[in-house]
Short mmCIF file of C-alpha atoms in Angstrom, two decimals:
data_model
loop_
_atom_site.label_atom_id
_atom_site.label_comp_id
_atom_site.label_asym_id
_atom_site.label_seq_id
_atom_site.Cartn_x
_atom_site.Cartn_y
_atom_site.Cartn_z
CA ALA A 1 7.73 7.84 -14.03
CA GLN A 2 6.27 8.18 -10.59
CA LYS A 3 8.62 7.57 -7.70
CA ILE A 4 8.58 7.81 -3.92
CA THR A 5 11.76 8.26 -1.88
CA GLN A 6 12.07 7.69 1.84
CA THR A 7 15.66 8.32 2.85
CA GLN A 8 15.44 7.24 6.49
CA PRO A 9 15.62 3.45 6.84
CA GLY A 10 15.25 3.73 10.61
CA MET A 11 14.40 6.39 13.14
CA PHE A 12 14.44 6.52 16.93
CA VAL A 13 12.25 8.82 19.00
CA GLN A 14 11.68 9.21 22.70
CA GLU A 15 8.18 8.52 23.95
CA LYS A 16 6.03 11.68 24.06
CA GLU A 17 8.29 13.55 21.64
CA ALA A 18 7.46 14.48 18.06
CA VAL A 19 9.11 12.87 15.05
CA THR A 20 9.22 13.71 11.35
CA LEU A 21 9.43 11.01 8.69
CA ASP A 22 10.66 12.26 5.34
CA CYS A 23 9.13 11.59 1.94
CA THR A 24 9.85 13.07 -1.45
CA TYR A 25 8.06 12.16 -4.63
CA ASP A 26 8.33 12.62 -8.35
CA THR A 27 5.48 12.78 -10.82
CA SER A 28 4.57 14.58 -14.01
CA ASP A 29 0.84 14.31 -13.30
CA PRO A 30 -0.52 17.59 -11.82
CA SER A 31 -3.27 15.64 -10.07
CA TYR A 32 -2.08 13.16 -7.49
CA GLY A 33 -2.71 11.99 -3.97
CA LEU A 34 -0.20 11.25 -1.26
CA PHE A 35 -0.76 8.73 1.52
CA TRP A 36 0.96 7.53 4.62
CA TYR A 37 0.46 4.01 5.90
CA LYS A 38 1.62 2.29 9.06
CA GLN A 39 2.57 -1.36 9.02
CA PRO A 40 2.94 -3.05 12.41
CA SER A 41 4.62 -6.42 12.75
CA SER A 42 1.30 -8.14 12.05
CA GLY A 43 1.68 -7.08 8.42
CA GLU A 44 -1.54 -5.19 7.86
CA MET A 45 -1.24 -1.77 6.27
CA ILE A 46 -3.10 0.89 8.23
CA PHE A 47 -4.08 4.15 6.51
CA LEU A 48 -2.98 7.22 8.45
CA ILE A 49 -3.41 10.36 6.39
CA TYR A 50 -4.05 11.69 2.88
CA GLN A 51 -3.00 14.88 1.05
CA GLY A 52 -4.28 15.85 -2.39
CA SER A 53 -2.09 17.79 -4.79
CA TYR A 54 -4.60 20.64 -4.92
CA ASP A 55 -5.24 20.80 -1.19
CA GLN A 56 -4.31 24.22 0.12
CA GLN A 57 -3.89 23.18 3.71
CA ASN A 58 -1.73 20.50 5.26
CA ALA A 59 -3.70 17.41 6.24
CA THR A 60 -4.08 16.50 9.90
CA GLU A 61 -5.54 13.41 11.56
CA GLY A 62 -5.25 13.38 15.32
CA ARG A 63 -1.57 13.06 16.21
CA TYR A 64 -0.60 12.80 12.54
CA SER A 65 0.02 15.75 10.28
CA LEU A 66 1.44 15.97 6.82
CA ASN A 67 3.91 18.73 5.99
CA PHE A 68 3.17 19.21 2.29
CA GLN A 69 5.63 21.31 0.30
CA LYS A 70 4.46 21.02 -3.27
CA ALA A 71 7.25 23.00 -4.93
CA ARG A 72 9.83 20.79 -3.25
CA LYS A 73 7.75 17.66 -3.90
CA SER A 74 7.93 16.80 -0.26
CA ALA A 75 5.28 15.17 1.96
CA ASN A 76 6.73 14.57 5.40
CA LEU A 77 4.73 12.87 8.13
CA VAL A 78 4.84 14.41 11.59
CA ILE A 79 3.80 12.30 14.55
CA SER A 80 3.29 14.31 17.69
CA ALA A 81 3.50 12.92 21.22
CA SER A 82 4.92 9.56 20.16
CA GLN A 83 3.60 6.46 21.86
CA LEU A 84 5.18 3.01 22.24
CA GLY A 85 2.48 1.67 19.93
CA ASP A 86 3.76 3.89 17.16
CA SER A 87 6.75 1.59 16.69
CA ALA A 88 6.23 0.19 13.19
CA MET A 89 7.14 0.59 9.54
CA TYR A 90 5.80 3.71 7.87
CA PHE A 91 5.24 3.98 4.15
CA CYS A 92 4.72 7.03 2.02
CA ALA A 93 2.68 6.33 -1.11
CA MET A 94 1.30 8.10 -4.17
CA ARG A 95 -1.54 7.64 -6.57
CA GLU A 96 -1.78 9.53 -9.88
CA LEU A 97 -5.08 10.58 -11.42
CA ASN A 98 -4.02 9.71 -14.97
CA THR A 99 -3.33 6.14 -13.96
CA GLY A 100 -6.96 5.62 -13.15
CA GLY A 101 -8.10 3.14 -10.58
CA PHE A 102 -6.31 2.58 -7.32
CA LYS A 103 -2.77 1.70 -8.38
CA THR A 104 -0.54 3.05 -5.63
CA ILE A 105 3.24 3.37 -5.59
CA PHE A 106 4.98 2.97 -2.25
CA GLY A 107 8.31 4.16 -0.90
CA ALA A 108 10.81 1.83 0.74
CA GLY A 109 9.55 2.69 4.20
CA THR A 110 10.97 3.99 7.46
CA ARG A 111 11.10 1.83 10.55
CA LEU A 112 10.25 3.89 13.62
CA PHE A 113 11.38 2.85 17.08
CA VAL A 114 9.78 4.59 20.05
CA LYS A 115 11.85 4.43 23.23
CA ALA A 116 10.31 4.43 26.69
CA LYS B 1 -17.95 -4.77 9.62
CA ALA B 2 -15.49 -7.48 8.62
CA GLY B 3 -12.19 -6.37 7.14
CA VAL B 4 -10.33 -7.66 4.14
CA THR B 5 -9.71 -11.36 4.54
CA GLN B 6 -6.78 -13.11 2.95
CA THR B 7 -6.29 -16.85 2.97
CA PRO B 8 -4.18 -18.66 3.73
CA ARG B 9 -2.09 -16.57 6.09
CA TYR B 10 1.01 -18.67 5.64
CA LEU B 11 2.07 -20.96 2.85
CA ILE B 12 5.16 -22.99 2.04
CA LYS B 13 5.64 -24.21 -1.51
CA THR B 14 8.36 -25.90 -3.47
CA ARG B 15 10.09 -24.28 -6.41
CA GLY B 16 8.27 -25.09 -9.64
CA GLN B 17 4.87 -25.52 -8.01
CA GLN B 18 1.99 -23.14 -8.45
CA VAL B 19 -0.01 -21.35 -5.78
CA THR B 20 -3.37 -19.61 -5.49
CA LEU B 21 -4.02 -16.90 -2.93
CA SER B 22 -7.46 -15.64 -2.04
CA CYS B 23 -8.77 -12.24 -1.02
CA SER B 24 -12.27 -11.41 0.19
CA PRO B 25 -12.84 -7.64 0.16
CA ILE B 26 -14.91 -5.69 2.62
CA SER B 27 -18.59 -6.12 1.87
CA GLY B 28 -19.67 -3.60 -0.75
CA HIS B 29 -16.16 -2.94 -2.02
CA ARG B 30 -15.80 -3.71 -5.69
CA SER B 31 -12.17 -2.83 -6.36
CA VAL B 32 -9.36 -5.16 -5.32
CA SER B 33 -5.63 -4.56 -5.68
CA TRP B 34 -2.73 -6.90 -5.04
CA TYR B 35 0.79 -6.03 -3.88
CA GLN B 36 3.96 -8.00 -3.34
CA GLN B 37 6.19 -7.01 -0.43
CA THR B 38 9.79 -8.21 -0.19
CA PRO B 39 12.74 -6.91 1.84
CA GLY B 40 14.67 -6.13 -1.32
CA GLN B 41 12.00 -4.60 -3.58
CA GLY B 42 9.59 -3.25 -1.00
CA LEU B 43 5.91 -2.96 -1.88
CA GLN B 44 5.20 -3.43 -5.54
CA PHE B 45 1.87 -3.19 -7.29
CA LEU B 46 0.79 -6.40 -8.99
CA PHE B 47 -2.65 -5.74 -10.44
CA GLU B 48 -6.05 -4.26 -9.79
CA TYR B 49 -9.52 -5.59 -10.54
CA PHE B 50 -12.92 -4.04 -10.73
CA SER B 51 -16.11 -5.82 -11.80
CA GLU B 52 -14.15 -8.90 -12.83
CA THR B 53 -11.93 -6.84 -15.15
CA GLN B 54 -8.25 -6.14 -14.72
CA ARG B 55 -7.78 -2.36 -14.76
CA ASN B 56 -4.09 -1.94 -14.06
CA LYS B 57 -1.12 -4.26 -14.08
CA GLY B 58 2.35 -3.88 -12.60
CA ASN B 59 5.65 -5.02 -14.06
CA PHE B 60 5.53 -8.67 -13.20
CA PRO B 61 6.08 -11.69 -15.45
CA GLY B 62 3.17 -13.61 -16.90
CA ARG B 63 3.56 -16.24 -14.19
CA PHE B 64 1.58 -13.87 -12.00
CA SER B 65 -2.09 -13.74 -12.82
CA GLY B 66 -5.31 -12.91 -11.11
CA ARG B 67 -9.02 -12.81 -11.44
CA GLN B 68 -12.05 -11.41 -9.73
CA PHE B 69 -15.37 -13.11 -9.27
CA SER B 70 -18.86 -11.65 -9.47
CA ASN B 71 -18.98 -11.38 -5.67
CA SER B 72 -15.79 -9.23 -5.82
CA ARG B 73 -13.64 -11.91 -4.24
CA SER B 74 -10.28 -12.13 -5.95
CA GLU B 75 -7.61 -14.73 -6.41
CA MET B 76 -4.06 -14.42 -7.58
CA ASN B 77 -2.07 -17.27 -9.01
CA VAL B 78 1.64 -17.73 -9.36
CA SER B 79 2.80 -20.55 -11.58
CA THR B 80 6.24 -22.16 -11.72
CA LEU B 81 7.28 -20.69 -8.40
CA GLU B 82 10.77 -19.33 -7.98
CA LEU B 83 12.69 -18.70 -4.77
CA GLY B 84 12.39 -14.96 -5.42
CA ASP B 85 8.60 -15.19 -5.22
CA SER B 86 8.89 -15.59 -1.46
CA ALA B 87 7.11 -12.54 -0.12
CA LEU B 88 4.19 -11.11 1.77
CA TYR B 89 1.29 -10.73 -0.65
CA LEU B 90 -1.12 -8.02 0.35
CA CYS B 91 -4.60 -7.46 -0.94
CA ALA B 92 -6.48 -4.16 -0.64
CA SER B 93 -10.08 -3.29 -1.33
CA SER B 94 -11.59 0.11 -2.03
CA PRO B 95 -15.18 1.25 -1.81
CA LYS B 96 -15.61 3.45 -4.83
CA ILE B 97 -15.89 2.82 -8.50
CA PRO B 98 -12.56 3.61 -10.16
CA GLY B 99 -12.54 6.04 -13.02
CA GLN B 100 -11.50 9.46 -14.06
CA GLY B 101 -12.14 11.88 -11.24
CA ALA B 102 -10.42 13.44 -8.33
CA TRP B 103 -12.28 11.29 -5.84
CA THR B 104 -10.32 8.23 -6.82
CA LEU B 105 -7.23 9.89 -5.45
CA ASN B 106 -8.38 10.21 -1.88
CA THR B 107 -10.21 6.94 -1.54
CA GLU B 108 -8.67 4.88 1.17
CA ALA B 109 -7.55 1.36 0.39
CA PHE B 110 -8.19 -1.16 3.14
CA PHE B 111 -5.56 -3.84 3.41
CA GLY B 112 -5.74 -7.41 4.60
CA GLN B 113 -3.08 -8.95 6.81
CA GLY B 114 -1.48 -10.65 3.85
CA THR B 115 -0.38 -14.11 2.88
CA ARG B 116 3.22 -14.91 3.63
CA LEU B 117 4.49 -17.21 0.91
CA THR B 118 7.75 -19.07 1.34
CA VAL B 119 9.21 -20.90 -1.64
CA VAL B 120 11.80 -23.55 -0.82
#
């Protein structure tokens, strides 16, 4: 069964520093996609970055990059130059091709606190 | 372009009652998914609809049901509410037709702000 594990319930980072949020996953489907979402206190889930299981290069989107280690089933999110507005919950998520449709499984999340 | 709209934003119901939540997807999006978010269980997939048909369903009791209308708007219903149903219910819409193909993996889901349901 597919599963997402985020082992860091909370993380602190100093403003302007980089931070890595951990995510490991488990799936038997060779074709899958990995996502990171940000959820501010307003509740809305904001898409940050995507990595496909067959992508050769790590995904990057502005200050966000995904450190994809397929053999270790790891998909860590790296946020560079943290900003106060980055304080939020961050969710790692996965979608399997064999499931069909858009069913997405989420991890428990990591709450990030950015200190001024 | 308007985002995903969920109504109402907040709701208080009594145990045993039923509730209907509404989700209007982004214009042109035909796939709608629902999720329940609680502090204890996190984000859990409820169900997904495309063209008025349920495509996937999560592990929730039959008290949870949904439907999608021809204009892609979706509703979810919870009957015989229990205290444990208190949660943030999130709706997400996606722009592409679901099916077998790698493109379904990287299609972004756009979320609404959710409906916070409190059962007392």
